[in-house]
Coordinates of C-alpha atoms in Angstrom, one line a residue:
M1 CA -2.6 50.0 -7.9
P2 CA -4.0 47.0 -9.7
F3 CA -5.3 44.2 -7.6
T4 CA -3.2 41.0 -7.7
F5 CA -4.0 37.6 -6.3
S6 CA -2.0 34.4 -5.9
Y7 CA -2.7 30.9 -4.7
Q8 CA -0.3 31.5 -1.8
D9 CA -2.4 34.6 -0.7
F10 CA -5.5 32.5 -0.8
G11 CA -3.9 29.8 1.3
E12 CA -2.8 32.3 3.9
T13 CA -6.2 34.0 4.0
R14 CA -7.9 30.6 4.3
R15 CA -5.7 29.8 7.3
R16 CA -6.6 33.0 9.1
I17 CA -10.3 32.9 8.4
Y18 CA -10.9 29.2 9.0
P19 CA -8.9 28.0 12.0
V20 CA -10.6 24.6 11.6
E21 CA -8.6 24.2 8.4
K22 CA -5.4 25.0 10.3
F23 CA -6.3 22.3 12.7
L24 CA -6.8 19.9 9.9
D25 CA -3.4 20.8 8.4
E26 CA -1.8 20.0 11.8
E27 CA -3.5 16.7 12.1
A28 CA -2.8 15.7 8.5
T29 CA 0.9 16.4 8.9
L30 CA 1.2 14.3 12.0
V31 CA -0.9 11.5 10.5
V32 CA 1.1 11.4 7.2
F33 CA 4.3 11.4 9.2
V34 CA 3.2 8.4 11.3
I35 CA 2.0 6.5 8.2
S36 CA 5.4 7.1 6.5
I37 CA 7.1 5.7 9.6
F38 CA 4.9 2.6 9.5
F39 CA 6.0 1.8 6.0
V40 CA 9.7 2.4 7.0
I41 CA 9.3 -0.3 9.7
Y42 CA 7.0 -2.6 7.6
P43 CA 7.9 -2.0 3.9
V44 CA 5.4 -3.2 1.3
S45 CA 5.2 -3.3 -2.5
I46 CA 2.2 -2.3 -4.6
S47 CA 1.5 -3.7 -8.0
I48 CA 0.6 -1.0 -10.5
R49 CA -0.1 -1.2 -14.3
L50 CA 1.6 1.5 -16.2
P51 CA 1.0 2.5 -19.8
Y52 CA 3.5 1.2 -22.3
I53 CA 5.4 -0.6 -19.5
G54 CA 2.9 -3.0 -18.0
K55 CA 2.5 -4.2 -14.5
K56 CA 5.3 -3.1 -12.1
R57 CA 5.7 -3.5 -8.4
I58 CA 6.4 -0.2 -6.6
P59 CA 8.1 -0.5 -3.2
I60 CA 7.0 1.6 -0.3
N61 CA 10.0 1.4 2.0
L62 CA 12.7 3.4 3.8
T63 CA 13.7 5.1 0.6
T64 CA 10.3 5.9 -1.0
A65 CA 7.8 6.2 1.9
P66 CA 9.2 9.5 3.3
I67 CA 9.5 11.0 -0.2
L68 CA 5.8 10.1 -0.9
A69 CA 4.9 11.7 2.4
I70 CA 6.6 14.9 1.5
A71 CA 4.9 14.9 -1.9
I72 CA 1.4 14.4 -0.3
L73 CA 2.0 17.1 2.3
W74 CA 3.3 19.5 -0.3
A75 CA 0.2 18.9 -2.5
A76 CA -2.0 19.5 0.5
Q77 CA -0.1 22.7 1.3
C78 CA 0.8 21.4 4.7
L79 CA 4.4 22.3 4.0
G80 CA 6.0 24.5 1.4
P81 CA 9.3 25.3 -0.3
S82 CA 10.7 27.0 2.8
E83 CA 10.3 23.8 4.9
I84 CA 11.9 21.7 2.2
R85 CA 14.8 24.1 1.9
D86 CA 15.3 24.2 5.7
G87 CA 15.2 20.4 5.7
I88 CA 18.2 20.3 3.3
V89 CA 20.2 23.4 4.4
G90 CA 19.3 23.0 8.1
T91 CA 18.1 25.2 10.9
D92 CA 19.2 25.8 14.5
G93 CA 22.8 24.9 13.8
V94 CA 21.9 21.4 12.4
K95 CA 23.2 21.1 8.8
P96 CA 22.0 17.9 7.1
Y97 CA 24.4 18.2 4.2
N98 CA 27.3 18.6 6.7
I99 CA 26.2 15.3 8.4
L100 CA 25.8 13.3 5.1
I101 CA 29.1 14.5 3.6
L102 CA 31.0 13.7 6.8
F103 CA 29.3 10.3 7.0
F104 CA 29.9 9.2 3.4
S105 CA 33.5 10.5 3.5
L106 CA 34.4 8.4 6.6
A107 CA 32.4 5.5 5.3
Y108 CA 34.3 5.4 2.1
M109 CA 37.6 5.4 3.9
A110 CA 36.5 2.7 6.3
I111 CA 35.2 0.5 3.4
T112 CA 38.4 0.8 1.4
L113 CA 40.3 -0.1 4.5
D114 CA 38.2 -3.2 4.9
I115 CA 38.8 -4.1 1.2
T116 CA 42.5 -4.6 2.1
G117 CA 41.5 -7.5 4.4
V118 CA 42.8 -5.8 7.6
L119 CA 39.5 -6.5 9.4
Q120 CA 39.5 -10.1 8.4
A121 CA 43.1 -10.5 9.5
A122 CA 42.2 -9.0 12.9
A123 CA 39.4 -11.6 13.2
F124 CA 41.9 -14.4 12.4
W125 CA 44.3 -13.1 14.9
V126 CA 41.6 -13.0 17.6
S127 CA 40.5 -16.5 16.7
N128 CA 44.1 -17.8 17.2
K129 CA 44.3 -16.0 20.6
G130 CA 41.0 -17.6 21.7
G131 CA 42.0 -21.0 20.6
S132 CA 39.5 -23.8 21.5
H133 CA 38.1 -22.1 24.7
G134 CA 34.6 -21.0 23.9
Y135 CA 34.1 -18.3 26.5
K136 CA 37.5 -16.8 25.9
L137 CA 36.9 -16.7 22.2
F138 CA 33.5 -15.1 22.7
F139 CA 35.0 -12.5 25.0
Y140 CA 37.9 -11.8 22.6
F141 CA 35.5 -11.4 19.6
Y142 CA 33.4 -9.0 21.6
L143 CA 36.4 -6.9 22.5
M144 CA 37.7 -6.9 18.9
L145 CA 34.3 -5.8 17.5
T146 CA 34.0 -3.1 20.1
A147 CA 37.5 -1.7 19.4
L148 CA 36.9 -1.7 15.6
S149 CA 33.5 0.0 16.0
V150 CA 35.0 2.7 18.2
L151 CA 37.5 3.6 15.4
L152 CA 35.4 2.8 12.3
G153 CA 31.8 3.2 13.3
N154 CA 29.1 0.5 13.4
D155 CA 28.3 0.2 9.7
P156 CA 31.7 -0.9 8.3
V157 CA 32.0 -3.5 11.2
I158 CA 28.5 -4.8 10.5
L159 CA 29.4 -5.1 6.8
S160 CA 32.5 -7.2 7.4
G161 CA 31.9 -8.8 10.8
T162 CA 28.5 -10.3 9.9
A163 CA 29.6 -12.3 6.9
F164 CA 32.8 -13.4 8.7
L165 CA 30.9 -14.7 11.7
V166 CA 28.4 -16.6 9.4
Y167 CA 31.4 -18.4 7.8
Y168 CA 33.3 -18.9 11.0
T169 CA 30.4 -20.3 13.0
K170 CA 29.6 -22.7 10.2
V171 CA 33.1 -24.1 9.8
T172 CA 33.5 -24.4 13.6
E173 CA 30.0 -25.9 13.9
L174 CA 28.9 -23.2 16.4
N175 CA 25.3 -21.9 16.8
P176 CA 25.5 -18.6 15.0
M177 CA 22.8 -16.8 17.1
S178 CA 24.9 -15.9 20.1
W179 CA 27.8 -14.7 18.0
L180 CA 25.7 -12.6 15.6
M181 CA 23.7 -11.0 18.4
S182 CA 26.9 -10.2 20.4
E183 CA 28.4 -8.6 17.2
F184 CA 25.2 -6.4 16.8
V185 CA 25.3 -5.3 20.5
A186 CA 29.1 -4.5 20.4
A187 CA 29.1 -2.6 17.2
N188 CA 26.1 -0.4 18.0
T189 CA 27.2 0.3 21.6
A190 CA 30.7 1.3 20.6
S191 CA 29.6 3.8 18.0
M192 CA 28.7 6.3 20.7
V193 CA 32.3 7.0 21.6
L194 CA 33.4 9.2 18.7
F195 CA 31.0 11.8 17.2
V196 CA 31.8 10.3 13.8
G197 CA 30.8 6.8 14.8
N198 CA 27.1 7.3 14.0
P199 CA 25.2 10.0 12.0
T200 CA 23.1 10.6 15.1
N201 CA 26.2 11.7 17.0
V202 CA 26.8 14.4 14.4
V203 CA 23.2 15.6 14.7
I204 CA 23.6 15.9 18.5
C205 CA 26.9 17.7 18.3
E206 CA 25.5 20.3 15.9
G207 CA 22.0 20.5 17.4
F208 CA 23.3 21.0 21.0
S209 CA 26.6 22.8 20.1
V210 CA 28.7 20.1 21.7
N211 CA 32.4 20.2 20.9
N212 CA 33.5 17.0 19.1
A213 CA 36.3 16.2 21.7
A214 CA 33.9 17.0 24.6
F215 CA 31.4 14.6 23.1
T216 CA 33.8 11.7 23.6
A217 CA 34.7 12.9 27.1
Y218 CA 31.0 12.9 28.0
T219 CA 30.2 9.5 26.4
I220 CA 33.2 7.4 27.3
L221 CA 32.0 6.4 30.7
P222 CA 28.4 5.6 29.6
F223 CA 29.9 3.6 26.8
L224 CA 32.0 1.5 29.2
A225 CA 29.0 0.9 31.4
C226 CA 26.8 -0.1 28.5
S227 CA 29.5 -2.3 26.9
V228 CA 30.2 -4.2 30.2
A229 CA 26.4 -4.5 31.0
G230 CA 25.7 -5.7 27.5
L231 CA 28.5 -8.3 27.7
I232 CA 27.1 -9.6 31.0
A233 CA 23.6 -9.7 29.7
L234 CA 24.7 -11.6 26.6
G235 CA 26.7 -14.1 28.7
F236 CA 23.7 -14.7 30.9
Q237 CA 21.2 -15.4 28.2
F238 CA 23.6 -17.4 26.1
R239 CA 24.9 -19.4 29.0
K240 CA 23.9 -22.8 27.7
S241 CA 26.6 -24.8 26.0
K242 CA 24.6 -25.0 22.8
Y243 CA 25.2 -21.3 22.3
I244 CA 28.7 -20.9 23.7
P245 CA 30.4 -24.3 24.2
R246 CA 33.2 -24.5 26.7
R247 CA 35.4 -26.3 24.2
L248 CA 35.3 -25.9 20.4
A249 CA 35.5 -29.2 18.5
N250 CA 37.0 -27.8 15.3
T251 CA 39.8 -25.3 15.9
E252 CA 43.2 -24.8 14.3
E253 CA 45.8 -22.1 13.8
L254 CA 44.6 -19.7 11.1
D255 CA 47.1 -17.9 8.7
V256 CA 46.6 -14.2 9.4
R257 CA 48.8 -13.1 6.5
S258 CA 46.8 -15.1 4.0
V259 CA 43.8 -12.8 4.3
L260 CA 45.7 -9.5 4.4
L261 CA 45.2 -8.8 0.7
D262 CA 46.9 -5.4 0.4
P263 CA 49.4 -4.6 3.2
I264 CA 50.4 -1.3 1.6
G265 CA 46.8 -0.2 1.1
A266 CA 46.1 -1.2 4.7
W267 CA 48.9 1.0 6.0
V268 CA 47.9 4.0 3.8
G269 CA 44.2 3.6 4.6
S270 CA 44.8 3.4 8.3
F271 CA 47.1 6.4 8.3
L272 CA 44.6 8.6 6.3
L273 CA 41.6 7.6 8.4
G274 CA 43.4 8.0 11.7
F275 CA 45.0 11.4 10.7
C276 CA 41.6 12.6 9.4
L277 CA 39.9 11.8 12.8
I278 CA 42.7 13.6 14.6
V279 CA 42.4 16.7 12.4
I280 CA 38.6 16.8 12.8
I281 CA 38.9 16.7 16.5
I282 CA 41.5 19.5 16.5
V283 CA 39.6 21.9 14.2
S284 CA 36.3 21.3 16.1
F285 CA 37.7 23.8 18.6
F286 CA 37.7 26.5 15.9
H287 CA 34.1 25.8 14.8
V288 CA 35.0 24.6 11.3
D289 CA 32.4 22.4 9.5
V290 CA 33.7 18.9 9.7
W291 CA 32.8 18.0 6.1
K292 CA 35.5 20.5 5.0
I293 CA 38.1 18.2 6.6
S294 CA 36.6 14.8 5.9
L295 CA 35.8 15.3 2.2
P296 CA 39.4 16.3 1.1
F297 CA 40.7 13.2 2.9
A298 CA 38.2 11.0 1.2
V299 CA 39.0 12.5 -2.2
T300 CA 42.7 11.9 -1.6
K301 CA 42.0 8.3 -0.6
F302 CA 39.9 7.9 -3.8
F303 CA 42.6 9.1 -6.1
Y304 CA 45.2 7.0 -4.2
D305 CA 43.0 3.9 -4.7
I306 CA 42.7 4.6 -8.5
A307 CA 46.4 5.2 -8.9
W308 CA 47.4 2.2 -6.8
D309 CA 45.0 -0.1 -8.6
H310 CA 46.3 1.1 -12.0
Y311 CA 49.9 0.8 -10.9
R312 CA 49.3 -2.7 -9.7
W313 CA 47.5 -3.7 -12.9
A314 CA 50.1 -2.1 -15.2
K315 CA 53.0 -3.8 -13.3
N316 CA 51.1 -7.1 -13.2
I317 CA 51.2 -7.0 -9.4
P318 CA 48.1 -8.8 -8.1
M319 CA 46.5 -8.3 -4.7
L320 CA 47.6 -11.1 -2.4
G321 CA 44.2 -12.8 -2.8
Q322 CA 44.7 -13.1 -6.5
R323 CA 47.5 -15.5 -6.1
L324 CA 45.2 -18.2 -4.7
K325 CA 42.7 -20.2 -6.6
R326 CA 40.3 -22.8 -5.3
K327 CA 40.2 -26.3 -6.8
S328 CA 36.5 -25.9 -7.4
S329 CA 35.3 -22.8 -9.3
A330 CA 31.9 -23.1 -7.5
D331 CA 33.4 -22.4 -4.1
I332 CA 32.1 -19.2 -2.5
P333 CA 34.4 -16.4 -1.6
F334 CA 35.5 -16.3 2.0
S335 CA 35.7 -12.5 2.0
P336 CA 33.1 -10.7 4.2
T337 CA 32.6 -8.2 1.4
D338 CA 31.8 -10.9 -1.2
I339 CA 34.3 -9.8 -3.7
P340 CA 34.9 -12.4 -6.4
L341 CA 37.9 -14.7 -6.2
E342 CA 40.0 -12.9 -8.7
T343 CA 40.2 -9.9 -6.3
R344 CA 39.9 -11.5 -2.8
S345 CA 41.4 -14.4 -1.0
G346 CA 39.6 -17.4 0.3
G347 CA 42.1 -17.5 3.2
A348 CA 43.9 -20.6 4.3
S349 CA 41.4 -21.7 6.8
M350 CA 39.1 -24.7 6.4
D351 CA 39.3 -28.1 4.7
K352 CA 36.2 -30.0 3.6
K353 CA 34.6 -29.9 0.2
R354 CA 31.2 -28.5 -0.5
N355 CA 28.2 -30.6 -1.5
E356 CA 27.1 -30.5 -5.1
G357 CA 24.3 -28.1 -5.9
D358 CA 25.2 -25.6 -3.2
T359 CA 24.6 -22.0 -4.2
P360 CA 27.0 -19.1 -3.4
Q361 CA 24.6 -17.4 -1.1
D362 CA 23.6 -20.6 0.8
V363 CA 25.3 -21.0 4.2
S364 CA 24.9 -24.7 3.9
A365 CA 27.5 -24.5 1.1
I366 CA 30.2 -23.5 3.6
P367 CA 32.6 -26.3 4.5
P368 CA 31.9 -27.6 8.0
A369 CA 35.5 -27.8 9.2
G370 CA 39.1 -28.1 8.2
K371 CA 41.2 -26.2 5.7
V372 CA 40.3 -25.0 2.2
A373 CA 42.6 -26.8 -0.2
F374 CA 44.2 -24.7 -2.9
D375 CA 45.6 -26.0 -6.2
E376 CA 49.1 -24.7 -6.3
S377 CA 49.5 -25.8 -9.9
A378 CA 46.6 -23.6 -11.0
L379 CA 48.0 -20.4 -9.5
P380 CA 48.0 -17.7 -12.1
T381 CA 51.3 -16.0 -12.8
A382 CA 51.8 -12.3 -12.9
A383 CA 51.9 -12.3 -16.7
T384 CA 48.5 -14.0 -17.0
N385 CA 46.9 -12.6 -14.0
T386 CA 44.9 -9.8 -15.8
R387 CA 43.2 -12.5 -17.9
V388 CA 41.9 -14.6 -15.0
N389 CA 38.2 -15.3 -15.5
T390 CA 38.0 -13.2 -18.6
R391 CA 38.2 -16.1 -21.0
H392 CA 37.9 -14.8 -24.6
C393 CA 38.0 -11.1 -23.8
E394 CA 40.7 -9.1 -25.6
N395 CA 43.4 -7.2 -23.9
F396 CA 42.2 -4.3 -21.8
S397 CA 43.8 -1.6 -23.9
Q398 CA 42.3 -3.0 -27.1
I399 CA 38.7 -3.2 -25.9
N400 CA 36.2 -0.7 -27.3
P401 CA 33.3 -0.6 -24.9
L402 CA 31.1 1.1 -27.5
S403 CA 31.4 -1.5 -30.2
N404 CA 29.0 -4.2 -29.0
A405 CA 27.5 -5.8 -25.9
F406 CA 30.2 -8.4 -25.7
S407 CA 32.9 -5.7 -25.7
V408 CA 31.0 -3.9 -22.9
H409 CA 31.0 -7.1 -20.9
C410 CA 34.7 -7.7 -21.5
Y411 CA 35.5 -4.1 -20.7
L412 CA 33.7 -4.3 -17.4
R413 CA 35.3 -7.6 -16.4
Q414 CA 38.7 -6.2 -17.1
T415 CA 37.9 -3.0 -15.2
R416 CA 36.9 -5.1 -12.3
I417 CA 40.3 -6.6 -12.2
A418 CA 42.2 -3.4 -13.0
F419 CA 40.3 -1.1 -10.6
P420 CA 38.6 -3.2 -7.9
H421 CA 38.3 -0.3 -5.5
L422 CA 36.5 1.8 -8.1
L423 CA 33.9 -1.0 -8.7
Y424 CA 33.3 -2.4 -5.3
C425 CA 33.7 0.5 -2.7
P426 CA 31.1 2.9 -4.1
A427 CA 28.6 0.0 -4.4
R428 CA 28.9 -0.7 -0.7
L429 CA 28.1 2.9 0.4
P430 CA 24.6 3.2 1.9
F431 CA 23.2 5.6 -0.7
A432 CA 19.7 4.9 0.6
L433 CA 20.6 7.1 3.6
V434 CA 20.6 10.2 1.4
P435 CA 16.9 10.5 0.5
F436 CA 15.9 9.1 3.8
A437 CA 17.9 11.5 5.9
F438 CA 16.8 14.6 3.9
S439 CA 13.2 13.4 4.0
Q440 CA 13.3 13.0 7.8
F441 CA 14.7 16.5 8.2
I442 CA 12.0 17.9 5.9
L443 CA 9.1 16.0 7.6
I444 CA 10.2 17.2 11.0
E445 CA 10.5 20.7 9.7
G446 CA 6.9 20.2 8.6
L447 CA 5.9 19.2 12.1
A448 CA 7.7 22.2 13.5
H449 CA 5.9 24.5 10.9
Q450 CA 2.5 23.1 12.1
G451 CA 3.4 23.6 15.7
W452 CA 3.8 20.0 16.8
I453 CA 7.4 20.5 18.1
E454 CA 6.2 23.2 20.5
I455 CA 3.4 21.0 21.7
F456 CA 5.9 18.1 22.4
A457 CA 8.3 20.5 24.0
N458 CA 5.6 21.7 26.3
W459 CA 4.8 18.1 27.3
L460 CA 8.5 17.6 28.1
V461 CA 8.6 20.7 30.3
R462 CA 5.5 19.6 32.2
A463 CA 6.8 16.1 32.8
S464 CA 10.4 17.1 33.8
H465 CA 9.8 20.6 35.3
K466 CA 13.2 21.3 33.5
Q467 CA 15.0 19.4 36.2
M468 CA 18.2 17.7 35.1
H469 CA 17.7 14.1 36.2
P470 CA 14.1 13.7 35.0
V471 CA 15.2 15.1 31.7
I472 CA 18.0 12.5 31.5
W473 CA 15.6 9.6 32.0
L474 CA 12.8 11.0 30.0
I475 CA 14.9 11.7 26.9
G476 CA 16.9 8.5 27.3
V477 CA 13.9 6.2 27.5
L478 CA 12.0 8.1 24.9
G479 CA 15.0 7.9 22.6
V480 CA 15.2 4.2 22.9
V481 CA 11.4 3.8 22.2
L482 CA 11.4 6.3 19.4
C483 CA 14.2 4.5 17.6
N484 CA 11.7 1.7 17.0
I485 CA 8.7 3.8 16.0
S486 CA 10.0 7.0 14.4
G487 CA 11.9 5.7 11.3
T488 CA 15.3 4.6 12.6
N489 CA 17.4 6.2 15.2
I490 CA 18.2 9.1 12.8
G491 CA 14.5 10.2 12.8
A492 CA 14.3 9.8 16.6
T493 CA 17.4 11.9 17.2
I494 CA 16.3 14.7 14.8
L495 CA 12.9 14.8 16.4
L496 CA 14.1 14.8 20.0
T497 CA 16.8 17.4 19.3
K498 CA 14.2 19.8 17.9
I499 CA 11.9 19.1 21.0
V500 CA 14.7 19.7 23.5
R501 CA 15.8 23.0 21.8
A502 CA 12.2 24.2 21.7
A503 CA 11.8 23.4 25.4
V504 CA 14.5 26.0 26.3
L505 CA 15.9 24.0 29.2
P506 CA 18.5 25.4 31.6
P507 CA 22.1 24.9 30.5
R508 CA 22.9 21.8 32.6
S509 CA 19.6 20.2 31.7
N510 CA 20.2 20.9 28.1
R511 CA 23.6 19.4 28.1
A512 CA 22.4 16.3 30.1
A513 CA 19.6 15.8 27.5
A514 CA 22.3 15.8 24.7
I515 CA 24.4 13.1 26.4
S516 CA 21.4 11.1 27.3
L517 CA 20.2 11.2 23.7
A518 CA 23.6 10.2 22.5
V519 CA 23.5 7.1 24.6
A520 CA 19.9 6.3 23.6
S521 CA 20.3 6.8 19.9
N522 CA 23.2 4.3 19.8
I523 CA 22.0 1.6 22.1
G524 CA 18.5 2.1 20.7
A525 CA 19.7 0.3 17.6
V526 CA 19.9 -2.8 19.7
S527 CA 16.1 -2.9 19.7
F528 CA 12.9 -4.6 18.8
T529 CA 12.7 -3.7 15.1
F530 CA 15.4 -4.1 12.4
S531 CA 14.5 -0.6 11.2
A532 CA 15.6 0.9 14.5
S533 CA 18.9 1.7 12.6
L534 CA 20.4 1.4 9.2
A535 CA 22.9 -1.0 10.7
G536 CA 20.0 -3.3 11.6
L537 CA 18.6 -3.2 8.1
L538 CA 22.1 -3.9 6.7
W539 CA 22.6 -6.7 9.2
K540 CA 19.4 -8.4 8.2
Q541 CA 20.1 -8.1 4.5
I542 CA 23.6 -9.6 4.8
L543 CA 22.2 -12.6 6.8
Q544 CA 19.5 -13.2 4.2
Q545 CA 22.1 -13.2 1.5
K546 CA 23.9 -15.9 3.5
G547 CA 20.8 -18.0 3.9
I548 CA 20.1 -17.1 7.6
F549 CA 16.6 -15.7 8.2
I550 CA 16.0 -14.2 11.6
K551 CA 12.4 -13.3 12.4
Q552 CA 11.4 -10.0 13.9
R553 CA 10.2 -11.6 17.2
T554 CA 13.5 -13.6 17.5
F555 CA 15.5 -10.4 17.0
A556 CA 13.4 -8.6 19.7
Y557 CA 13.6 -11.6 22.1
W558 CA 17.4 -11.7 22.2
N559 CA 17.8 -7.9 22.3
T560 CA 15.3 -7.3 25.1
L561 CA 17.6 -8.1 28.1
P562 CA 20.8 -6.4 26.7
L563 CA 18.7 -3.3 25.8
I564 CA 17.1 -3.0 29.2
V565 CA 20.4 -3.6 31.1
M566 CA 22.3 -1.1 28.9
T567 CA 19.6 1.5 29.1
V568 CA 19.6 1.5 32.9
A569 CA 23.4 1.3 33.2
G570 CA 24.1 4.0 30.6
L571 CA 21.5 6.5 31.9
A572 CA 22.6 5.9 35.5
I573 CA 26.2 6.8 34.5
V574 CA 24.9 9.9 32.7
S575 CA 23.0 11.0 35.8
A576 CA 26.1 10.5 38.0
E577 CA 28.3 12.2 35.5
M578 CA 26.1 15.3 35.3
A579 CA 25.6 15.4 39.1
V580 CA 29.4 15.6 39.4
L581 CA 29.9 18.1 36.6
Y582 CA 27.0 20.4 37.5
P583 CA 26.4 19.9 41.3
N584 CA 24.5 23.1 42.1
R585 CA 24.5 25.1 38.9
P586 CA 21.3 26.2 37.2

């Protein structure tokens, strides 16, 4: 038989003969993993001169750092094709593609629901109920954001609520810090209730084989404890009147219907999203992959959006917001999703004019109080509505987008009016999550391949002796800490799930670790670094677009007390809950 030799054979022989090389591979894998996390937390950009292109700045951030780490480890043979495949397909019951398809399906439906203005209408309604009483209004907003986050998850609420609160606090002359921080706490705490509220919840349900309905049954009490504790902590640290005044100086009745842009779309979107969640919970008892349920609902909603947009355009039926036009074309849109004025309403809310020279993204441009005046004589009619803001563009059906650059521009502008959902909703989906999530799974598979997961699992066993209550507090506290230092709460959840499974804990300790990790991965977003969650990065980006720049230490300062209080309260309830459910069982 002829002798054959391959580079893979050489690599395996080298590993057997030279154990020092194996040790170096293990160390290199861990070091590269840690370095990639560092650049996720503190992104940088490097200037590189490329041939025929010139000098370009290459970002090393949440999207690129894990991919570069994988490329380096693959080149060094610290991980191979099998680890990359496992990181995409999944192992031990955790399927990354299942998690991402589910997340994007529900995120699309939640975003399209927000486009209708229903979240903004809810905020107006709450504002009217709170009136001029500062503490009552603060409490009502906290309840509203909590309820919306339970149903929709934290990301859609962060998207809509942040921009709204920036505008609202400006026009009512309130200090935005207390309201923005309370929104962040409420949204990230409430996302632990439903398993679809956060991608980390799906990782836990699949990794620990927790039924979707049982997940809510386990987390509802810790959520209530964390939510109440967080509200008390927020009220205490923002007790001064400069943060939450007893009486608001500028208040008035807001027109809720003026910001409900698409009532029919709101009803259809609410029905589809609610029915989808119900079906997912039911089929979870039959061990059906949840993406097989969520994806058809999202596709149905997508085709409905296209059909409804086309019908409205063909019949010259504008969205409610298209019937209003500000006196000044420079006025910024009120909508939390920043959709231009031809598709979203400014809302009948506030009354003073902007200063000259204000830019659309500058919060100083927002009127300080009163109502926004609308020019009724300038309202576009149904017949001319499709030509709003298109100036010299031809009719939509006569535009050839391939003819010239001007025709492409006109075609895109007309498409924006005819199909607003098609243009705006996909753009708001967090596509950066895709390479990041897969990269995290692959890197952690690399750690498992090099034996680090077994080492960490052995440390957990030695520290907890596999006892239920020590496991709860160790996993809970480690989860909160690792959200800050392991590349968002997704990376922390994947890593700790692998470690707990490798530790082979008794059934009750294993289940207690799962619920403790669910609490930690959600409240861990209320943490010291923006990168502790994708919601934190999104929150920071929206505020910067609105002209509000919050420093890292300021973010950590205001989150410290709520995080400590919620961690203690949430894990204490988990301990009590597990003690009742598993009193003397192994």
